[in-house]
Coordinates of C-alpha atoms in Angstrom, one line a residue:
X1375 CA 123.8 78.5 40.6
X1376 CA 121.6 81.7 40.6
X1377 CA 123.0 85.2 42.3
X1378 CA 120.2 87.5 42.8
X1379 CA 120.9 91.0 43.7
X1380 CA 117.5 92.3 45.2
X1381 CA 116.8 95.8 45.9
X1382 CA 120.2 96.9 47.3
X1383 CA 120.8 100.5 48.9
X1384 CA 123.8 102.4 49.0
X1385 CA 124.4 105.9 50.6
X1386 CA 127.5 108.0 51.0
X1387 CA 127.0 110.7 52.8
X1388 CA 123.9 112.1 51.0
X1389 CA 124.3 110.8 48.2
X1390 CA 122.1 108.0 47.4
X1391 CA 124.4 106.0 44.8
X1392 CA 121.6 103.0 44.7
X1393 CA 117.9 102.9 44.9
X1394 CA 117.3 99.7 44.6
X1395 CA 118.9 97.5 42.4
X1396 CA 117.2 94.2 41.7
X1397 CA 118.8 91.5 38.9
X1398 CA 119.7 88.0 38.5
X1399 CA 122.5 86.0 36.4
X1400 CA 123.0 82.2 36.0
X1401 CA 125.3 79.9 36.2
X1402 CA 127.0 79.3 33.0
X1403 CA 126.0 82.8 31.1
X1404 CA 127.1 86.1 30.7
X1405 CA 125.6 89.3 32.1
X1406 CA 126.3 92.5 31.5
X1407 CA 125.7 95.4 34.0
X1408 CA 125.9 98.7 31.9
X1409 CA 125.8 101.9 32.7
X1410 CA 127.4 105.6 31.9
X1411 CA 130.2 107.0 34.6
X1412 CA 128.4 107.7 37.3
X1413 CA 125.6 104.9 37.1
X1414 CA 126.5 103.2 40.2
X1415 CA 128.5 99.5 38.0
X1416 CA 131.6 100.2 40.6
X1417 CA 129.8 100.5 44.0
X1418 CA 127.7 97.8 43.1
X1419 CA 130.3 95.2 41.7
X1420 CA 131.9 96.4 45.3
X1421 CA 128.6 95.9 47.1
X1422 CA 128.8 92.2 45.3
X1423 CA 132.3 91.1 46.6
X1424 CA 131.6 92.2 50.3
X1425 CA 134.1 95.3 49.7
X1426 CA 131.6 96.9 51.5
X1427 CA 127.5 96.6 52.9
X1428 CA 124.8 97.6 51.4
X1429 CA 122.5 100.0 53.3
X1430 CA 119.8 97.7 52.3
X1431 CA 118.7 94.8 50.4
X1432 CA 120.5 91.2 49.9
X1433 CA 122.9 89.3 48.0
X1434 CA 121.8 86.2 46.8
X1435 CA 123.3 82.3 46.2
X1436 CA 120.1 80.4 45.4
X1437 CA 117.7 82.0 47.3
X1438 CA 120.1 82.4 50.1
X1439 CA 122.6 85.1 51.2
X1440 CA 125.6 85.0 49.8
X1441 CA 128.2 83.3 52.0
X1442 CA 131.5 85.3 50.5
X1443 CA 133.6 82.3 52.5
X1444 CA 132.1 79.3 50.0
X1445 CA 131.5 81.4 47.4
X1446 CA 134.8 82.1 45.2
X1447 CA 134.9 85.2 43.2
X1448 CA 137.5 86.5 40.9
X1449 CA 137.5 90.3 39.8
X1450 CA 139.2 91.8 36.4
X1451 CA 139.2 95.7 37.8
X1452 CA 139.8 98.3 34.9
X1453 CA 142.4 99.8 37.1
X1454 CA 145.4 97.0 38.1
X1455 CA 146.8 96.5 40.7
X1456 CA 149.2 93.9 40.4
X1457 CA 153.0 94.9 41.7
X1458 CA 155.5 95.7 38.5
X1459 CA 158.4 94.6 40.2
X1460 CA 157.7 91.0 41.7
X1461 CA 158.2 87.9 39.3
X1462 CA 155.1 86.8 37.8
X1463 CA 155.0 83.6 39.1
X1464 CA 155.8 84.8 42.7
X1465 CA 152.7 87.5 42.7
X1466 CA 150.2 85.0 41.0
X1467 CA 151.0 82.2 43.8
X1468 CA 150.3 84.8 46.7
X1469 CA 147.1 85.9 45.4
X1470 CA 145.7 82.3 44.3
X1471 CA 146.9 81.6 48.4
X1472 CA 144.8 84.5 49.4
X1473 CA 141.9 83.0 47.9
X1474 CA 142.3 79.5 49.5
X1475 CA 144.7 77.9 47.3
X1476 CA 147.4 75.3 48.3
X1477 CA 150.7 76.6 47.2
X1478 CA 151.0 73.3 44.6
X1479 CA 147.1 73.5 43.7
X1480 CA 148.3 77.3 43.0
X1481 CA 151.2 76.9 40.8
X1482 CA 149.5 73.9 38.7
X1483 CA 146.5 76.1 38.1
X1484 CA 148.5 79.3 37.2
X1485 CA 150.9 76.8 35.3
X1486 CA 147.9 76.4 33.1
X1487 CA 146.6 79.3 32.6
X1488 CA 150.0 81.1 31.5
X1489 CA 150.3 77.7 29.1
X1490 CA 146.3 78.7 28.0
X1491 CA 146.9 82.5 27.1
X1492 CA 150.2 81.9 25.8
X1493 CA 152.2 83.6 28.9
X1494 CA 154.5 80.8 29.6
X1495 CA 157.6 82.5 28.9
X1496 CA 157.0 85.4 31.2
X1497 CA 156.8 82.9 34.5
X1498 CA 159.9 84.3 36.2
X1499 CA 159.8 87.9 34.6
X1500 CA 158.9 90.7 36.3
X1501 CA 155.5 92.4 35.6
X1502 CA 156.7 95.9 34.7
X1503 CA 158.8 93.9 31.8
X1504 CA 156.0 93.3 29.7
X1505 CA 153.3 95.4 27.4
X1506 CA 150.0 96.3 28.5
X1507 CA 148.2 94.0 26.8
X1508 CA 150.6 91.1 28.3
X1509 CA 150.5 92.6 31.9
X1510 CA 146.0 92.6 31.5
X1511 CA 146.1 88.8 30.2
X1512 CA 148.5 88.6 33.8
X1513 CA 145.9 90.4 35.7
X1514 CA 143.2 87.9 34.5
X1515 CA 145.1 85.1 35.3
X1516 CA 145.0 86.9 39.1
X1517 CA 140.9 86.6 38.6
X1518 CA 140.7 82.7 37.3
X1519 CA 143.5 80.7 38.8
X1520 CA 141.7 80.0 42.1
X1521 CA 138.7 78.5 39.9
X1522 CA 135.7 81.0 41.5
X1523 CA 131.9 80.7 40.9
X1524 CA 131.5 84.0 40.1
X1525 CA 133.5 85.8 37.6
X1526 CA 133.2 89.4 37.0
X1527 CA 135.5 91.3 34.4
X1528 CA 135.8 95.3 34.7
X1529 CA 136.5 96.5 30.8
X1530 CA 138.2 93.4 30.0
X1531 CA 139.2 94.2 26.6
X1532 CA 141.0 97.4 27.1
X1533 CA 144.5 97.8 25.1
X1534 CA 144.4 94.5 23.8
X1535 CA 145.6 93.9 20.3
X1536 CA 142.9 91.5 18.3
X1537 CA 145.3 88.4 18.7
X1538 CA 144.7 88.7 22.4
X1539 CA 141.4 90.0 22.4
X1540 CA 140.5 86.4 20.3
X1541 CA 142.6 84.8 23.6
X1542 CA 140.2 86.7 26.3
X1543 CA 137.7 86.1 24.0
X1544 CA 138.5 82.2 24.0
X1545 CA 139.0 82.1 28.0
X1546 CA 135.7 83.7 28.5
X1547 CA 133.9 81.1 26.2
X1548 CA 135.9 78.3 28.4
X1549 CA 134.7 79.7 31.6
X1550 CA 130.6 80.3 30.5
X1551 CA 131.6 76.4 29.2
X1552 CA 132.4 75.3 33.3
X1553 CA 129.5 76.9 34.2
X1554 CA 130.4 80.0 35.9
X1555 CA 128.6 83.0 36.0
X1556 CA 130.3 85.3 34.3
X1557 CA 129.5 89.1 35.2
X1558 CA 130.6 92.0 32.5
X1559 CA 131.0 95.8 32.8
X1560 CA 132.2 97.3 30.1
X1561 CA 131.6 100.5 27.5
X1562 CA 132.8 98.2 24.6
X1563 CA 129.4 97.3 23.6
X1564 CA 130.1 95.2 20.5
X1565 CA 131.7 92.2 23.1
X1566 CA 128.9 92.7 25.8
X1567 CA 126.5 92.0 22.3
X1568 CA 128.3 89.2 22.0
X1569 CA 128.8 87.4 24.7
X1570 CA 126.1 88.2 27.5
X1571 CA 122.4 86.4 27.3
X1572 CA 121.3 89.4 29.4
X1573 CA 121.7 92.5 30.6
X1574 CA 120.9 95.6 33.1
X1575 CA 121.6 99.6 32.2
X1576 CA 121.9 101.4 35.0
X1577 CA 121.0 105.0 35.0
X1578 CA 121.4 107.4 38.0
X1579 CA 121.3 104.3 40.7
X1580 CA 118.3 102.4 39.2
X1581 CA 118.0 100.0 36.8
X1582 CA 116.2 101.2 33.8
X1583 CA 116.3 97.8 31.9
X1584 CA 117.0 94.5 32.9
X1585 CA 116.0 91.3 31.0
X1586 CA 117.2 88.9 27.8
X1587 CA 118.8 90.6 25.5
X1588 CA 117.1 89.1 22.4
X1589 CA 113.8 89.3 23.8
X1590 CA 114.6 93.4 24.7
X1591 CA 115.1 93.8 21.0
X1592 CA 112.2 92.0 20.1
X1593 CA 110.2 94.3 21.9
X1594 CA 111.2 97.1 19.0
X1595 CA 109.2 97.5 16.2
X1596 CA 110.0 95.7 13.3
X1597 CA 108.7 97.8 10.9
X1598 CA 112.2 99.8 9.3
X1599 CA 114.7 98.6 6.2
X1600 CA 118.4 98.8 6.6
X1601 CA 118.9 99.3 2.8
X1602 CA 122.7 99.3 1.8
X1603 CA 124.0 100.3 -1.8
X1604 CA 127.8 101.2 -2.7
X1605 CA 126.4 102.7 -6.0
X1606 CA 122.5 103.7 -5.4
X1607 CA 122.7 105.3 -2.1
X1608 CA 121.8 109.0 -3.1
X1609 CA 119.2 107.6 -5.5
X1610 CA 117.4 105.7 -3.4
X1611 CA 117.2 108.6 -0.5
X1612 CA 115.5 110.7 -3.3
X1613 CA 112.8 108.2 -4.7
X1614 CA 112.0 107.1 -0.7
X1615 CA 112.4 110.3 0.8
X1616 CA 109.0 110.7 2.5
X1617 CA 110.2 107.2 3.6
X1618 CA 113.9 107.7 5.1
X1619 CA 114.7 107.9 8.6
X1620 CA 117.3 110.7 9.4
X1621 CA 119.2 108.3 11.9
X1622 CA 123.1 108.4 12.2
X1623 CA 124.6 104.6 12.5
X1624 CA 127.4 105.4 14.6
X1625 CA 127.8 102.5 16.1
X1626 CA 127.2 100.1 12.7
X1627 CA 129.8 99.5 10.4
X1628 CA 128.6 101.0 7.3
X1629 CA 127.9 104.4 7.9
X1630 CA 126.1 105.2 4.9
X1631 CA 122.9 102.8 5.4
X1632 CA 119.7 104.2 4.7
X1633 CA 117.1 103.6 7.1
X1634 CA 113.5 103.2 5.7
X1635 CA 110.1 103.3 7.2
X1636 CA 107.5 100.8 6.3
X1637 CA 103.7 101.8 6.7
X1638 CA 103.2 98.0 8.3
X1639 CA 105.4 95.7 8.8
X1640 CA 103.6 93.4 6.2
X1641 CA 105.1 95.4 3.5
X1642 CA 108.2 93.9 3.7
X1643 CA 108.5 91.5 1.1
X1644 CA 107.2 93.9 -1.1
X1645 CA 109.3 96.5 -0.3
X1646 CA 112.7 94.4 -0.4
X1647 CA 111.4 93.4 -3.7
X1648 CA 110.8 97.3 -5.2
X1649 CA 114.5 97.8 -4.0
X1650 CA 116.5 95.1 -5.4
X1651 CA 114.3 95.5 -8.9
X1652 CA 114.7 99.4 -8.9
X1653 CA 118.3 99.7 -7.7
X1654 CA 121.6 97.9 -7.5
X1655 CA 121.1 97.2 -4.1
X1656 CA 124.1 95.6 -2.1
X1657 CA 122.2 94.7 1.4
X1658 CA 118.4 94.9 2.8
X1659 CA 117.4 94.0 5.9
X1660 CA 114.8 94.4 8.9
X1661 CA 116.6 97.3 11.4
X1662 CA 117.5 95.5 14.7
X1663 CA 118.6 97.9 17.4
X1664 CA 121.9 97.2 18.4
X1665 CA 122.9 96.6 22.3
X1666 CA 124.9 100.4 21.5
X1667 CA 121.6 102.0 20.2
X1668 CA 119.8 100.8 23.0
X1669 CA 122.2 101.6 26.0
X1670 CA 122.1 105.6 24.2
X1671 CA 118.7 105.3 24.7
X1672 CA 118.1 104.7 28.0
X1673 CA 121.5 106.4 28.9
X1674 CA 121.8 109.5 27.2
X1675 CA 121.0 111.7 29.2
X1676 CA 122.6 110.7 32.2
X1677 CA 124.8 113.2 34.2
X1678 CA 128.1 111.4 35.9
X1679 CA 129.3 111.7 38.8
X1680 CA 132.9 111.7 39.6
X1681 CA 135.0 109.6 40.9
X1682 CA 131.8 106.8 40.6
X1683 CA 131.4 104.3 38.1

């Protein structure tokens, strides 16, 4: 299955949230639709689930418009909305009805799901019982029991410890595995990186770049040296200083990396090889952007708007 989103509008009021957004995601992959407050991710993940119209363009199933009745689609918002006083097991049947289910098709697939991420206990608790994290692996079960198509996950990963991060994580993988499309929004770069083939940045309602993630970094120049040393760091920045790139590394996890300029990017093995022989050096390698380093990039300088996402 292919959903194509092809040069959708959006107005409200005078404000022209979209102008024109065009991308497609497949069946059993990841995408992630990025983009700073403001972009325009919120009005069109709404635009998506038939919250509300375009002004122009279409949604797509296979070169057709979407029919949202055949279509199953199951949303993770950021903001819940389940109801902290009904049982568990009482909420999740009424929303897997909403979407369709039988009440027995219902309970067996939420029976699963609670088994899956470990929730089984909570069945006949009420939601305002249990921590955060507990109460968003809940919400997920909300976007997943009813077995959609289309899967699209608002921040996922917010206030989850790692042990149920590595449970999202796990569900995720399992639902790219059945061939769903499986639609990402989210600030947390590092699991977007990891998890989506492709990708579109919004900036101020466009898309500024859309495409295969590898093949977007591949487009870089491949002519700069991570160099890392836990012993040599300040010598090295003196003997290459016409050489060093003045780049912080927020977003990598060793901050004090050195970043080095190559003339060509021929000079590579020889440069590796001047490093290791001149210095104790602990890590060299070509500099890849990562996903964060190119969303700052092409969404820096991006004004938000409030109140839109």
């Amino acid at each position: 299955m292919k959903l194509e989103l092809r040069d959708i509008h959006k107005h409200f009021g005078d404000h022209h949230v979209l102008r024109g957004i065009s991308f497609a995601a497949d069946s059993g992959k990841a995408f992630g639709l990025l983009g700073r407050n403001g972009a325009g991710k919120t009005t069109t993940i709404r635009i998506l689930m038939d919250v509300f119209p375009a002004d122009g363009g279409e949604v797509l199933i296979d070169g057709k418009k979407i029919n949202h009745d055949s279509v199953g689609i199951g949303y993770l918002p950021e903001e819940r909305g389940l109801y902290p006083k009904r049982k568990i097991i009482d909420q999740l049947t009424y929303f897997a009805q909403l979407k369709g289910m039988k009440k027995a098709d219902a309970v067996k697939s939420i029976d699963y799901w609670l088994d899956r991420l470990e929730m089984t206990e909570y069945r006949n608790a009420r939601l305002d019982t249990l921590s955060k994290g507990n109460q968003q692996k809940i919400q997920l079960v909300t976007a997943i029991a009813h077995d959609p198509q289309i899967v699209i996950l608002d921040e996922p990963f917010s206030g989850l410890d790692p042990v149920n991060a590595q449970l999202l994580k796990d569900t995720v993988r399992e639902e790219i595995s059945r061939g769903k499309i499986v639609l990402f929004s989210s600030h947390q770069m590092n699991y977007i990186e990891e998890f989506c083939d492709s990708i579109a940045i919004l900036h101020g309602g466009e898309i500024v770049l859309t495409g295969d993630l590898l093949e977007i970094k591949r487009t870089y120049p491949r002519d700069r040296l991570v160099v890392r040393s836990l012993t040599d760091t300040e010598q090295i920045r003196a003997a290459y200083a016409d050489r060093l790139i003045e780049k912080a590394f927020d977003s990598r996890e060793h901050k004090n990396d050195l970043l080095l300029k190559m003339n060509d990017p021929s000079e590579k093995q020889a440069l590796m090889r001047e490093l290791t022989e001149r210095f104790a050096i602990d890590a060299v390698e070509v500099f890849e952007p990562s996903l964060n380093d190119i969303f700052v990039e092409y969404a820096a300088d991006e004004t938000a708007h409030e109140g839109e996402r």
